[in-house]
Coordinates of C-alpha atoms in Angstrom, one line a residue:
M1488 CA -73.5 75.4 -37.9
N1489 CA -70.7 75.8 -39.6
S1490 CA -71.8 77.6 -42.3
F1491 CA -72.3 80.9 -40.4
L1492 CA -68.5 80.4 -39.6
P1493 CA -66.1 81.9 -42.7
P1494 CA -64.2 78.9 -43.5
I1495 CA -61.2 79.7 -43.3
L1496 CA -61.5 80.2 -39.6
L1497 CA -62.6 76.2 -39.3
E1498 CA -58.5 75.5 -40.5
P1499 CA -56.9 73.3 -38.4
F1500 CA -54.3 76.1 -38.3
I1501 CA -56.2 79.2 -37.6
I1502 CA -57.9 76.7 -34.9
R1503 CA -54.4 76.2 -33.4
A1504 CA -53.9 80.3 -33.6
L1505 CA -57.3 80.9 -31.7
I1506 CA -56.5 78.4 -29.1
A1507 CA -52.6 80.0 -28.3
A1508 CA -53.6 83.6 -28.5
A1509 CA -56.2 83.2 -25.8
I1510 CA -54.2 81.2 -23.5
L1511 CA -51.4 84.0 -23.9
A1512 CA -53.9 87.0 -24.0
V1513 CA -55.5 85.4 -20.4
T1514 CA -52.1 84.3 -18.9
G1515 CA -50.3 88.3 -20.0
G1516 CA -53.8 89.8 -18.5
I1517 CA -53.3 88.2 -15.3
L1518 CA -49.8 88.6 -15.3
G1519 CA -49.8 92.2 -16.7
S1520 CA -52.4 93.1 -13.5
F1521 CA -49.8 92.4 -11.1
I1522 CA -46.8 93.4 -13.5
Q1523 CA -48.8 97.6 -13.6
M1524 CA -49.1 97.3 -10.0
R1525 CA -45.8 96.3 -8.8
G1526 CA -44.4 99.2 -10.9
M1527 CA -42.5 96.8 -13.6
S1528 CA -44.1 97.7 -16.4
F1529 CA -40.4 98.2 -18.6
Y1530 CA -39.5 94.8 -17.2
T1531 CA -41.4 92.9 -20.0
D1532 CA -39.3 95.2 -23.2
T1533 CA -36.7 94.0 -20.9
I1534 CA -37.0 90.7 -20.6
S1535 CA -38.6 90.2 -24.3
H1536 CA -35.1 91.4 -26.3
S1537 CA -33.2 89.1 -24.0
A1538 CA -35.3 86.4 -24.7
F1539 CA -33.9 87.4 -28.9
T1540 CA -30.0 87.6 -27.7
G1541 CA -31.3 83.5 -26.0
V1542 CA -32.4 83.0 -29.9
A1543 CA -29.5 84.7 -31.1
L1544 CA -26.6 82.4 -29.3
G1545 CA -28.8 79.8 -29.5
V1546 CA -28.2 79.4 -33.5
L1547 CA -24.8 80.6 -32.5
F1548 CA -24.0 77.6 -31.0
G1549 CA -26.5 75.2 -32.5
L1550 CA -28.4 74.8 -29.8
D1551 CA -32.9 74.7 -29.6
V1552 CA -33.4 78.2 -29.6
S1553 CA -36.5 77.7 -27.6
Y1554 CA -34.7 76.5 -25.0
T1555 CA -31.7 79.0 -24.9
A1556 CA -34.4 82.0 -25.3
I1557 CA -36.4 81.1 -22.1
V1558 CA -33.2 80.3 -20.0
F1559 CA -31.5 83.0 -21.1
A1560 CA -34.6 85.8 -20.1
I1561 CA -35.0 83.9 -16.6
A1562 CA -31.3 84.4 -16.2
I1563 CA -32.0 88.3 -17.2
G1564 CA -34.8 88.0 -15.3
I1565 CA -33.0 87.1 -11.9
L1566 CA -30.4 89.4 -13.2
V1567 CA -32.4 92.6 -13.2
L1568 CA -34.3 91.7 -9.8
E1569 CA -30.5 90.9 -8.4
I1570 CA -29.0 93.9 -8.9
R1571 CA -31.8 96.1 -8.2
K1572 CA -31.7 94.6 -5.0
R1573 CA -27.8 94.9 -4.0
T1574 CA -27.5 99.2 -5.2
S1575 CA -29.0 102.0 -5.1
L1576 CA -29.7 102.8 -8.6
S1577 CA -33.7 102.9 -9.6
F1578 CA -35.6 99.8 -11.4
D1579 CA -36.1 101.5 -14.3
T1580 CA -32.6 102.6 -14.1
V1581 CA -31.5 98.8 -14.1
L1582 CA -33.8 98.1 -16.6
G1583 CA -32.7 100.8 -19.3
V1584 CA -29.0 99.5 -18.5
L1585 CA -29.7 95.9 -19.2
F1586 CA -32.3 96.9 -22.1
A1587 CA -29.9 98.8 -24.3
S1588 CA -26.7 96.5 -22.9
I1589 CA -28.4 92.7 -24.0
A1590 CA -30.0 94.7 -27.5
A1591 CA -27.0 95.5 -28.5
L1592 CA -25.1 91.8 -27.7
G1593 CA -27.9 90.4 -29.2
L1594 CA -27.5 92.4 -32.4
F1595 CA -23.8 92.0 -32.3
I1596 CA -23.8 88.1 -32.2
L1597 CA -25.7 88.7 -35.1
T1598 CA -22.6 90.3 -36.9
F1599 CA -21.1 86.5 -36.6
L1600 CA -24.7 84.9 -38.2
N1601 CA -24.0 86.0 -42.3
N1602 CA -24.2 81.9 -43.4
V1603 CA -27.4 81.6 -40.8
R1604 CA -30.6 82.2 -41.8
V1605 CA -32.4 83.9 -39.0
D1606 CA -36.0 84.8 -39.2
L1607 CA -35.8 88.3 -38.2
F1608 CA -39.4 89.0 -39.4
G1609 CA -40.7 86.5 -37.1
L1610 CA -38.7 87.0 -33.8
L1611 CA -39.6 90.9 -33.9
F1612 CA -43.9 91.0 -34.9
G1613 CA -44.3 87.0 -34.6
D1614 CA -45.9 84.3 -37.0
I1615 CA -49.0 82.8 -34.7
L1616 CA -50.3 80.6 -37.8
A1617 CA -47.0 78.8 -37.9
L1618 CA -47.8 77.2 -34.4
S1619 CA -47.8 73.3 -34.4
N1620 CA -49.8 71.5 -32.4
T1621 CA -46.8 70.5 -30.1
D1622 CA -46.2 74.1 -29.5
V1623 CA -49.6 75.2 -28.2
I1624 CA -49.7 72.2 -26.1
V1625 CA -46.4 73.8 -24.6
I1626 CA -48.0 76.8 -24.1
G1627 CA -51.2 75.7 -22.4
V1628 CA -49.3 74.0 -19.7
A1629 CA -46.6 76.3 -19.0
A1630 CA -49.8 78.7 -18.6
L1631 CA -51.2 75.9 -16.2
I1632 CA -48.2 76.2 -14.4
V1633 CA -47.4 79.8 -13.7
L1634 CA -51.1 80.6 -13.1
G1635 CA -50.8 78.0 -10.6
I1636 CA -48.0 79.5 -9.1
I1637 CA -49.3 82.6 -8.8
W1638 CA -52.0 81.2 -7.3
S1639 CA -50.1 79.9 -4.5
I1640 CA -48.8 82.7 -3.6
R1641 CA -51.3 85.7 -5.0
Q1642 CA -52.2 86.7 -1.1
Q1643 CA -48.6 87.5 -0.4
L1644 CA -48.2 89.6 -3.9
I1645 CA -51.1 91.5 -3.5
L1646 CA -50.4 92.2 0.3
E1647 CA -46.7 93.4 -1.0
I1648 CA -48.4 95.5 -3.4
I1649 CA -51.1 97.6 -1.0
H1650 CA -48.7 97.0 2.6
P1651 CA -45.2 96.4 1.2
D1652 CA -44.7 97.4 5.4
L1653 CA -47.1 95.1 6.7
A1654 CA -46.2 92.3 4.2
T1655 CA -42.1 93.0 5.8
V1656 CA -43.2 92.8 9.2
E1657 CA -45.3 89.4 8.6
G1658 CA -42.4 87.7 7.8
I1659 CA -43.3 87.1 3.5
D1660 CA -40.0 86.7 1.7
T1661 CA -40.8 89.1 -0.7
R1662 CA -37.3 88.7 -2.3
R1663 CA -38.7 85.1 -3.0
N1664 CA -41.2 86.5 -4.7
D1665 CA -39.7 88.6 -6.8
I1666 CA -37.3 86.0 -8.1
I1667 CA -40.4 83.2 -8.2
F1668 CA -42.4 86.2 -10.2
G1669 CA -39.6 87.0 -12.9
I1670 CA -38.9 83.6 -13.4
V1671 CA -42.8 83.3 -14.8
V1672 CA -43.2 86.2 -16.4
A1673 CA -39.9 85.9 -18.2
T1674 CA -41.2 82.1 -19.5
M1675 CA -44.4 83.4 -20.7
I1676 CA -42.7 86.3 -22.5
A1677 CA -40.0 83.7 -23.8
L1678 CA -42.6 81.5 -25.3
G1679 CA -44.7 84.4 -26.4
I1680 CA -42.4 85.6 -29.0
K1681 CA -43.3 83.2 -31.8
L1682 CA -46.7 84.4 -31.2
I1683 CA -46.6 88.1 -30.6
G1684 CA -43.0 88.8 -31.5
I1685 CA -41.0 90.8 -29.7
I1686 CA -41.4 94.4 -30.6
L1687 CA -45.2 93.7 -29.8
L1688 CA -45.2 91.5 -27.0
S1689 CA -45.3 93.7 -24.0
G1690 CA -48.6 94.9 -25.4
L1691 CA -50.4 92.2 -24.7
F1692 CA -49.8 91.7 -21.6
L1693 CA -49.4 95.4 -20.6
I1694 CA -52.2 97.3 -22.9
P1695 CA -55.4 94.4 -21.1
S1696 CA -54.5 95.4 -17.8
A1697 CA -53.9 99.3 -18.5
T1698 CA -57.6 99.0 -20.0
S1699 CA -59.3 97.5 -16.9
Y1700 CA -57.2 99.7 -14.7
L1701 CA -59.4 102.4 -16.0
I1702 CA -62.8 101.5 -15.0
A1703 CA -61.7 99.0 -12.3
K1704 CA -63.3 99.2 -9.2
S1705 CA -60.9 96.6 -7.0
F1706 CA -58.1 94.1 -8.0
R1707 CA -60.4 91.5 -8.2
D1708 CA -62.0 93.5 -10.8
L1709 CA -59.1 94.9 -12.3
I1710 CA -57.2 91.2 -13.2
A1711 CA -61.5 90.2 -14.2
G1712 CA -61.5 93.1 -16.8
A1713 CA -57.5 92.2 -18.2
V1714 CA -58.9 88.9 -18.8
I1715 CA -62.1 89.6 -20.5
S1716 CA -59.5 92.6 -22.6
G1717 CA -56.9 90.2 -23.4
F1718 CA -58.9 87.6 -24.8
I1719 CA -61.3 89.5 -27.0
S1720 CA -58.4 91.0 -28.7
A1721 CA -56.7 87.9 -29.1
L1722 CA -59.6 86.4 -30.8
A1723 CA -60.9 89.7 -32.2
G1724 CA -57.2 89.8 -33.5
V1725 CA -57.1 86.3 -35.1
V1726 CA -60.1 86.5 -37.1
I1727 CA -59.7 90.4 -38.2
S1728 CA -56.1 89.4 -39.8
T1729 CA -57.5 86.3 -41.6
Q1730 CA -60.1 88.5 -43.1
L1731 CA -58.3 91.3 -44.2
D1732 CA -54.9 89.2 -44.7
T1733 CA -53.3 91.4 -42.6
A1734 CA -50.3 90.7 -39.7
T1735 CA -51.7 88.6 -37.1
G1736 CA -49.6 89.8 -33.9
P1737 CA -50.0 93.6 -34.5
T1738 CA -53.9 93.0 -35.2
I1739 CA -54.3 91.3 -32.1
V1740 CA -52.4 94.0 -30.3
L1741 CA -54.4 97.1 -32.5
A1742 CA -57.4 95.4 -31.3
A1743 CA -56.4 95.7 -27.2
S1744 CA -55.8 98.9 -27.7
A1745 CA -59.1 99.9 -29.7
L1746 CA -60.6 98.4 -26.2
F1747 CA -58.0 100.7 -24.3
V1748 CA -59.4 103.8 -26.3
I1749 CA -63.3 102.4 -25.6
S1750 CA -61.8 102.0 -21.5
Y1751 CA -60.6 105.2 -21.4
F1752 CA -63.9 107.2 -22.8
M1753 CA -65.7 105.4 -20.8
R1754 CA -63.7 106.2 -17.4
P1755 CA -66.1 109.3 -16.6
L1756 CA -68.9 106.9 -16.4
I1757 CA -67.6 104.9 -13.7
K1758 CA -66.3 105.2 -10.2
T1759 CA -63.2 103.5 -9.9
N1760 CA -61.2 103.1 -6.4
V1761 CA -58.2 100.4 -8.2

């Protein structure tokens, strides 16, 4: 049976990449569906850049960059939501202000790291083929926790999207849900940087959900389609990159983009209700 597969696909580092990409794509597809319907698309870019600044802070103070990236991303995620709640500024304005400020802070910190070697290419575009077994386990466990949390509040999140006024009348704590959702998204984004990189990471969260949105007939279809699209994109991207010797992260996102184009041309043939 193995003879039908290129030998390189059986290498341990490729198998780890396939597993990690599939986990992130499936989780990203589910989160991306909620992100899109909640109008938080730019949120992913802001959080990914904040994770970069978290990495820079970790290097500056000699701390574990994995932890500083996650903690800083979560902190900024909560800050975004708090500013949105406490001011009359639009969500996009808040994100724009923090996006620029955090990116500037990260670049400012880099000026103090002249004698420290920082893998900027890996941060910007990811290095999924360099994952260890521990990395894959951490991503898998985090994904299970995140999906468990989303499952436990899924009905409240959906009601907030469809009927926000009714959700308030029903006594749903929307502020708590916003913070919980922001934290889980920030966590997966911070963990995903090593796989896809800062620049392209939002694509793995948003493109599959956008692809599904074009042809979905219900919110359930939207999530299912996003998961399938993300899963196919992840596996295809890893396989194609190994065959063409291209960067894996960009190849995964390009595969997702190709599915989006196909979905766009299929839309006239399908009546959607989302």
